[in-house]
Amino acid sequence: MDKSAKIRLQKFRKFTLIFSMLLFPVTIYYLSPYLIFMAAFQHIINGSFILFTLMFLFGMFFGRLWCGYLCPAGGMSECFESFQPKEPKQGWRNYLKYAIWLVWVSGIVVCHIFGKGDYTIQPFFMTDHGISVSNIYSYIVYYGIVFLFLIPAVIFGKRANCHYICWMAPFMIFGVKVGQALHLPQVKIKAKSEGCTGCQRCHKVCPMSIDVPSFVKTGTVKTAECILCGSCVAVCNSNVLNYKFTNK
């Protein structure tokens, strides 16, 4: 992929993120960690159950590409960088999302066990003809949620929500692990370490604050925090970094 193609891909990524963010009032119930409990009590396979399952399957081949290109919360997080562009601290906080996910998924399982009624599939459960936010009262809740997303970004830095509390990321991360175990081809960012000039541009533009140069030495940007956004690929003047679809 030449330099101009990489730049066009980043423009497309920004467009899809902003478009997804603008659609958030329509799609928010399909990403809701709460409505899935309500549906489980009634033995309903709702839109969020279907979407989270697809995220796991998507992750087996494409990792966290959803986070980099399509996630509305990710789009908000990148817009919030103007408030606090610092890099969030890495370490134990990154594992909070796994603890949140485990407790949450366990709760969903319990709800299904103690739920009542025959199982039905209702993708548009609790929506108004498929639209999540359809009245003024729902918008009050919606903007409250947006404000809650803003708080970690302002306090901890860029994409702090993705690092620390995202309940969706583990689906894709575990999907990657399963895909690796099955030796499935996956999208990865590969590197040619011998061409690296050490300019650090890849690290500076990474929205997930990953120390990309350290992974360049290993030949692959291999970390669960990588959302495959390709920002590092686009700014590398030495063409060291590139997307690859491989099972190696």
mmCIF file of C-alpha atoms in Angstrom:
data_model
loop_
_atom_site.group_PDB
_atom_site.id
_atom_site.type_symbol
_atom_site.label_atom_id
_atom_site.label_comp_id
_atom_site.label_asym_id
_atom_site.label_seq_id
_atom_site.Cartn_x
_atom_site.Cartn_y
_atom_site.Cartn_z
ATOM 1 C CA MET A 1 0.000 0.000 0.000
ATOM 2 C CA ASP A 2 1.511 3.336 -1.050
ATOM 3 C CA LYS A 3 1.576 6.490 1.070
ATOM 4 C CA SER A 4 -1.410 8.167 -0.590
ATOM 5 C CA ALA A 5 -3.541 5.046 -0.153
ATOM 6 C CA LYS A 6 -2.657 4.947 3.543
ATOM 7 C CA ILE A 7 -3.676 8.597 3.970
ATOM 8 C CA ARG A 8 -6.978 7.965 2.167
ATOM 9 C CA LEU A 9 -7.627 4.993 4.430
ATOM 10 C CA GLN A 10 -7.166 7.195 7.502
ATOM 11 C CA LYS A 11 -9.575 9.772 6.114
ATOM 12 C CA PHE A 12 -12.078 6.982 5.537
ATOM 13 C CA ARG A 13 -11.522 5.763 9.105
ATOM 14 C CA LYS A 14 -12.218 9.204 10.526
ATOM 15 C CA PHE A 15 -15.357 9.452 8.407
ATOM 16 C CA THR A 16 -16.727 6.081 9.529
ATOM 17 C CA LEU A 17 -16.006 6.858 13.189
ATOM 18 C CA ILE A 18 -17.761 10.234 13.034
ATOM 19 C CA PHE A 19 -20.669 8.749 11.075
ATOM 20 C CA SER A 20 -21.026 5.967 13.647
ATOM 21 C CA MET A 21 -20.878 8.534 16.456
ATOM 22 C CA LEU A 22 -23.659 10.589 14.834
ATOM 23 C CA LEU A 23 -25.754 7.412 14.546
ATOM 24 C CA PHE A 24 -25.267 6.643 18.246
ATOM 25 C CA PRO A 25 -28.797 7.831 19.204
ATOM 26 C CA VAL A 26 -30.099 5.179 16.803
ATOM 27 C CA THR A 27 -27.726 2.371 17.750
ATOM 28 C CA ILE A 28 -27.079 2.898 21.467
ATOM 29 C CA TYR A 29 -29.543 0.188 22.608
ATOM 30 C CA TYR A 30 -27.748 -2.375 20.451
ATOM 31 C CA LEU A 31 -24.577 -1.673 22.441
ATOM 32 C CA SER A 32 -26.304 -1.392 25.820
ATOM 33 C CA PRO A 33 -24.860 -3.471 28.682
ATOM 34 C CA TYR A 34 -28.183 -3.052 30.544
ATOM 35 C CA LEU A 35 -30.927 -3.986 28.075
ATOM 36 C CA ILE A 36 -29.390 -7.400 27.573
ATOM 37 C CA PHE A 37 -30.265 -8.148 31.233
ATOM 38 C CA MET A 38 -33.895 -7.155 30.686
ATOM 39 C CA ALA A 39 -34.066 -9.338 27.596
ATOM 40 C CA ALA A 40 -32.393 -12.278 29.343
ATOM 41 C CA PHE A 41 -35.034 -12.289 32.106
ATOM 42 C CA GLN A 42 -37.652 -12.723 29.397
ATOM 43 C CA HIS A 43 -35.580 -15.267 27.431
ATOM 44 C CA ILE A 44 -35.233 -12.843 24.538
ATOM 45 C CA ILE A 45 -32.228 -12.819 22.225
ATOM 46 C CA ASN A 46 -32.079 -9.070 21.644
ATOM 47 C CA GLY A 47 -30.039 -6.841 19.366
ATOM 48 C CA SER A 48 -27.127 -6.406 21.771
ATOM 49 C CA PHE A 49 -26.861 -10.184 22.328
ATOM 50 C CA ILE A 50 -26.631 -10.657 18.560
ATOM 51 C CA LEU A 51 -24.153 -7.796 18.104
ATOM 52 C CA PHE A 52 -21.835 -8.934 20.919
ATOM 53 C CA THR A 53 -21.815 -12.449 19.468
ATOM 54 C CA LEU A 54 -20.902 -11.020 16.065
ATOM 55 C CA MET A 55 -18.097 -9.005 17.699
ATOM 56 C CA PHE A 56 -16.588 -12.227 19.033
ATOM 57 C CA LEU A 57 -16.803 -13.901 15.611
ATOM 58 C CA PHE A 58 -15.516 -10.725 13.909
ATOM 59 C CA GLY A 59 -12.571 -10.663 16.315
ATOM 60 C CA MET A 60 -11.482 -14.147 15.243
ATOM 61 C CA PHE A 61 -10.459 -12.704 11.866
ATOM 62 C CA PHE A 62 -10.246 -8.920 12.281
ATOM 63 C CA GLY A 63 -9.246 -8.340 15.900
ATOM 64 C CA ARG A 64 -10.330 -4.973 17.287
ATOM 65 C CA LEU A 65 -10.817 -3.394 13.870
ATOM 66 C CA TRP A 66 -14.358 -2.494 15.014
ATOM 67 C CA CYS A 67 -12.844 -0.248 17.709
ATOM 68 C CA GLY A 68 -10.663 1.582 15.209
ATOM 69 C CA TYR A 69 -13.188 2.066 12.429
ATOM 70 C CA LEU A 70 -16.802 1.631 13.551
ATOM 71 C CA CYS A 71 -17.286 2.050 17.301
ATOM 72 C CA PRO A 72 -19.376 5.151 18.159
ATOM 73 C CA ALA A 73 -17.866 5.277 21.647
ATOM 74 C CA GLY A 74 -14.418 5.134 20.052
ATOM 75 C CA GLY A 75 -15.378 8.044 17.824
ATOM 76 C CA MET A 76 -16.402 10.075 20.859
ATOM 77 C CA SER A 77 -13.187 9.137 22.632
ATOM 78 C CA GLU A 78 -11.048 10.429 19.771
ATOM 79 C CA CYS A 79 -13.079 13.658 19.660
ATOM 80 C CA PHE A 80 -12.552 14.041 23.409
ATOM 81 C CA GLU A 81 -8.763 14.003 22.911
ATOM 82 C CA SER A 82 -8.865 17.777 22.484
ATOM 83 C CA PHE A 83 -9.857 18.044 26.162
ATOM 84 C CA GLN A 84 -7.053 15.824 27.419
ATOM 85 C CA PRO A 85 -4.464 14.557 24.883
ATOM 86 C CA LYS A 86 -2.197 12.926 27.480
ATOM 87 C CA GLU A 87 -1.455 9.223 27.376
ATOM 88 C CA PRO A 88 -3.385 7.169 29.953
ATOM 89 C CA LYS A 89 -1.278 5.097 32.317
ATOM 90 C CA GLN A 90 -0.854 1.476 31.330
ATOM 91 C CA GLY A 91 -0.723 -1.437 33.744
ATOM 92 C CA TRP A 92 -3.285 -2.915 36.120
ATOM 93 C CA ARG A 93 -5.986 -0.464 35.014
ATOM 94 C CA ASN A 94 -6.038 -2.139 31.596
ATOM 95 C CA TYR A 95 -7.360 -5.294 33.268
ATOM 96 C CA LEU A 96 -10.368 -3.518 34.771
ATOM 97 C CA LYS A 97 -12.352 -4.089 31.576
ATOM 98 C CA TYR A 98 -11.864 -7.849 31.911
ATOM 99 C CA ALA A 99 -13.141 -7.803 35.502
ATOM 100 C CA ILE A 100 -16.128 -5.689 34.427
ATOM 101 C CA TRP A 101 -16.782 -8.030 31.497
ATOM 102 C CA LEU A 102 -16.586 -11.175 33.640
ATOM 103 C CA VAL A 103 -19.026 -9.875 36.264
ATOM 104 C CA TRP A 104 -21.337 -8.552 33.555
ATOM 105 C CA VAL A 105 -21.381 -11.744 31.462
ATOM 106 C CA SER A 106 -21.883 -13.822 34.616
ATOM 107 C CA GLY A 107 -24.916 -11.661 35.409
ATOM 108 C CA ILE A 108 -26.317 -12.243 31.920
ATOM 109 C CA VAL A 109 -25.930 -16.009 32.332
ATOM 110 C CA VAL A 110 -27.718 -15.895 35.699
ATOM 111 C CA CYS A 111 -30.556 -13.873 34.144
ATOM 112 C CA HIS A 112 -30.980 -16.476 31.428
ATOM 113 C CA ILE A 113 -30.983 -19.310 33.975
ATOM 114 C CA PHE A 114 -33.677 -17.702 36.123
ATOM 115 C CA GLY A 115 -35.588 -16.103 33.251
ATOM 116 C CA LYS A 116 -39.043 -17.243 32.208
ATOM 117 C CA GLY A 117 -40.816 -17.984 28.948
ATOM 118 C CA ASP A 118 -39.895 -19.536 25.635
ATOM 119 C CA TYR A 119 -36.890 -18.202 23.828
ATOM 120 C CA THR A 120 -37.564 -15.684 21.077
ATOM 121 C CA ILE A 121 -35.343 -13.567 18.852
ATOM 122 C CA GLN A 122 -36.187 -9.853 18.919
ATOM 123 C CA PRO A 123 -33.397 -7.756 17.352
ATOM 124 C CA PHE A 124 -35.357 -4.522 17.914
ATOM 125 C CA PHE A 125 -36.192 -5.203 21.570
ATOM 126 C CA MET A 126 -37.090 -1.949 23.445
ATOM 127 C CA THR A 127 -36.505 0.217 20.366
ATOM 128 C CA ASP A 128 -39.009 2.283 18.392
ATOM 129 C CA HIS A 129 -39.026 0.570 14.983
ATOM 130 C CA GLY A 130 -35.298 -0.042 15.361
ATOM 131 C CA ILE A 131 -34.437 3.458 16.678
ATOM 132 C CA SER A 132 -33.042 3.574 20.200
ATOM 133 C CA VAL A 133 -33.574 7.209 21.219
ATOM 134 C CA SER A 134 -36.957 8.348 19.939
ATOM 135 C CA ASN A 135 -38.264 10.901 22.464
ATOM 136 C CA ILE A 136 -37.045 13.811 24.572
ATOM 137 C CA TYR A 137 -36.834 11.769 27.775
ATOM 138 C CA SER A 138 -34.593 9.205 26.114
ATOM 139 C CA TYR A 139 -32.295 12.003 24.978
ATOM 140 C CA ILE A 140 -31.808 13.075 28.592
ATOM 141 C CA VAL A 141 -30.518 9.579 29.363
ATOM 142 C CA TYR A 142 -28.473 9.550 26.151
ATOM 143 C CA TYR A 143 -26.602 12.771 26.915
ATOM 144 C CA GLY A 144 -26.046 11.572 30.463
ATOM 145 C CA ILE A 145 -24.269 8.525 29.029
ATOM 146 C CA VAL A 146 -22.209 10.710 26.688
ATOM 147 C CA PHE A 147 -21.160 12.812 29.685
ATOM 148 C CA LEU A 148 -20.123 9.652 31.548
ATOM 149 C CA PHE A 149 -17.903 8.737 28.572
ATOM 150 C CA LEU A 150 -16.352 12.207 28.728
ATOM 151 C CA ILE A 151 -15.266 11.939 32.382
ATOM 152 C CA PRO A 152 -12.586 9.200 31.999
ATOM 153 C CA ALA A 153 -11.272 10.886 28.846
ATOM 154 C CA VAL A 154 -10.804 14.208 30.677
ATOM 155 C CA ILE A 155 -9.268 12.651 33.783
ATOM 156 C CA PHE A 156 -7.052 9.901 32.361
ATOM 157 C CA GLY A 157 -6.389 10.835 28.721
ATOM 158 C CA LYS A 158 -7.137 9.698 25.194
ATOM 159 C CA ARG A 159 -9.290 6.608 24.702
ATOM 160 C CA ALA A 160 -9.265 5.945 28.456
ATOM 161 C CA ASN A 161 -12.696 4.326 28.123
ATOM 162 C CA CYS A 162 -11.279 1.801 25.649
ATOM 163 C CA HIS A 163 -8.351 1.023 27.935
ATOM 164 C CA TYR A 164 -10.134 0.698 31.252
ATOM 165 C CA ILE A 165 -13.892 0.120 31.126
ATOM 166 C CA CYS A 166 -15.043 -0.996 27.665
ATOM 167 C CA TRP A 167 -17.376 -3.996 28.031
ATOM 168 C CA MET A 168 -17.208 -4.738 24.290
ATOM 169 C CA ALA A 169 -13.434 -5.015 23.772
ATOM 170 C CA PRO A 170 -13.046 -8.396 25.570
ATOM 171 C CA PHE A 171 -15.394 -10.049 23.064
ATOM 172 C CA MET A 172 -13.007 -9.167 20.245
ATOM 173 C CA ILE A 173 -9.870 -9.860 22.265
ATOM 174 C CA PHE A 174 -11.083 -13.347 23.183
ATOM 175 C CA GLY A 175 -12.106 -13.793 19.551
ATOM 176 C CA VAL A 176 -8.502 -13.084 18.556
ATOM 177 C CA LYS A 177 -7.261 -15.724 21.009
ATOM 178 C CA VAL A 178 -9.677 -18.330 19.661
ATOM 179 C CA GLY A 179 -8.723 -17.441 16.086
ATOM 180 C CA GLN A 180 -5.047 -17.877 16.939
ATOM 181 C CA ALA A 181 -5.729 -21.248 18.559
ATOM 182 C CA LEU A 182 -7.532 -22.358 15.395
ATOM 183 C CA HIS A 183 -4.736 -20.921 13.197
ATOM 184 C CA LEU A 184 -7.174 -18.703 11.334
ATOM 185 C CA PRO A 185 -5.841 -15.871 9.146
ATOM 186 C CA GLN A 186 -6.130 -12.541 10.952
ATOM 187 C CA VAL A 187 -5.535 -8.866 10.221
ATOM 188 C CA LYS A 188 -2.298 -7.724 11.831
ATOM 189 C CA ILE A 189 0.097 -4.797 11.644
ATOM 190 C CA LYS A 190 3.428 -6.241 10.593
ATOM 191 C CA ALA A 191 6.772 -4.463 10.733
ATOM 192 C CA LYS A 192 10.139 -4.575 9.000
ATOM 193 C CA SER A 193 12.415 -3.701 11.873
ATOM 194 C CA GLU A 194 15.510 -3.229 9.722
ATOM 195 C CA GLY A 195 13.970 -0.186 8.012
ATOM 196 C CA CYS A 196 12.963 1.669 11.194
ATOM 197 C CA THR A 197 14.667 5.047 11.688
ATOM 198 C CA GLY A 198 13.472 5.511 15.280
ATOM 199 C CA CYS A 199 11.554 8.720 14.486
ATOM 200 C CA GLN A 200 8.820 7.836 17.035
ATOM 201 C CA ARG A 201 6.057 9.247 14.814
ATOM 202 C CA CYS A 202 4.091 5.997 15.066
ATOM 203 C CA HIS A 203 4.040 6.242 18.842
ATOM 204 C CA LYS A 204 2.949 9.884 18.832
ATOM 205 C CA VAL A 205 -0.104 9.315 16.617
ATOM 206 C CA CYS A 206 -1.310 6.067 18.166
ATOM 207 C CA PRO A 207 -4.778 6.775 19.698
ATOM 208 C CA MET A 208 -4.246 3.879 22.118
ATOM 209 C CA SER A 209 -0.889 5.232 23.362
ATOM 210 C CA ILE A 210 0.933 2.021 22.408
ATOM 211 C CA ASP A 211 4.719 2.054 22.352
ATOM 212 C CA VAL A 212 4.751 1.021 18.689
ATOM 213 C CA PRO A 213 8.561 1.267 18.187
ATOM 214 C CA SER A 214 9.123 -1.445 20.788
ATOM 215 C CA PHE A 215 6.818 -3.792 18.861
ATOM 216 C CA VAL A 216 8.476 -2.914 15.548
ATOM 217 C CA LYS A 217 11.560 -4.707 16.825
ATOM 218 C CA THR A 218 9.535 -7.915 17.189
ATOM 219 C CA GLY A 219 8.020 -7.716 13.706
ATOM 220 C CA THR A 220 4.363 -7.419 14.794
ATOM 221 C CA VAL A 221 2.341 -4.910 16.795
ATOM 222 C CA LYS A 222 1.093 -7.642 19.088
ATOM 223 C CA THR A 223 -0.913 -6.286 22.004
ATOM 224 C CA ALA A 224 -4.562 -6.553 23.053
ATOM 225 C CA GLU A 225 -4.716 -2.740 23.170
ATOM 226 C CA CYS A 226 -4.101 -2.375 19.414
ATOM 227 C CA ILE A 227 -7.316 -1.420 17.599
ATOM 228 C CA LEU A 228 -5.763 -1.823 14.125
ATOM 229 C CA CYS A 229 -6.616 1.769 13.258
ATOM 230 C CA GLY A 230 -3.515 2.038 11.061
ATOM 231 C CA SER A 231 -2.522 5.511 12.259
ATOM 232 C CA CYS A 232 1.026 4.238 12.723
ATOM 233 C CA VAL A 233 0.982 2.710 9.250
ATOM 234 C CA ALA A 234 -0.069 6.011 7.669
ATOM 235 C CA VAL A 235 2.646 8.171 9.249
ATOM 236 C CA CYS A 236 5.564 5.797 8.697
ATOM 237 C CA ASN A 237 7.677 7.440 5.976
ATOM 238 C CA SER A 238 9.971 4.421 5.817
ATOM 239 C CA ASN A 239 7.091 2.054 4.944
ATOM 240 C CA VAL A 240 8.101 -0.128 7.860
ATOM 241 C CA LEU A 241 4.523 -0.798 9.014
ATOM 242 C CA ASN A 242 1.787 -2.391 6.925
ATOM 243 C CA TYR A 243 -1.449 -4.326 7.270
ATOM 244 C CA LYS A 244 -1.213 -8.067 6.667
ATOM 245 C CA PHE A 245 -3.909 -10.760 6.606
ATOM 246 C CA THR A 246 -2.066 -13.830 7.766
ATOM 247 C CA ASN A 247 -2.138 -16.763 10.166
ATOM 248 C CA LYS A 248 1.575 -16.501 10.923
#
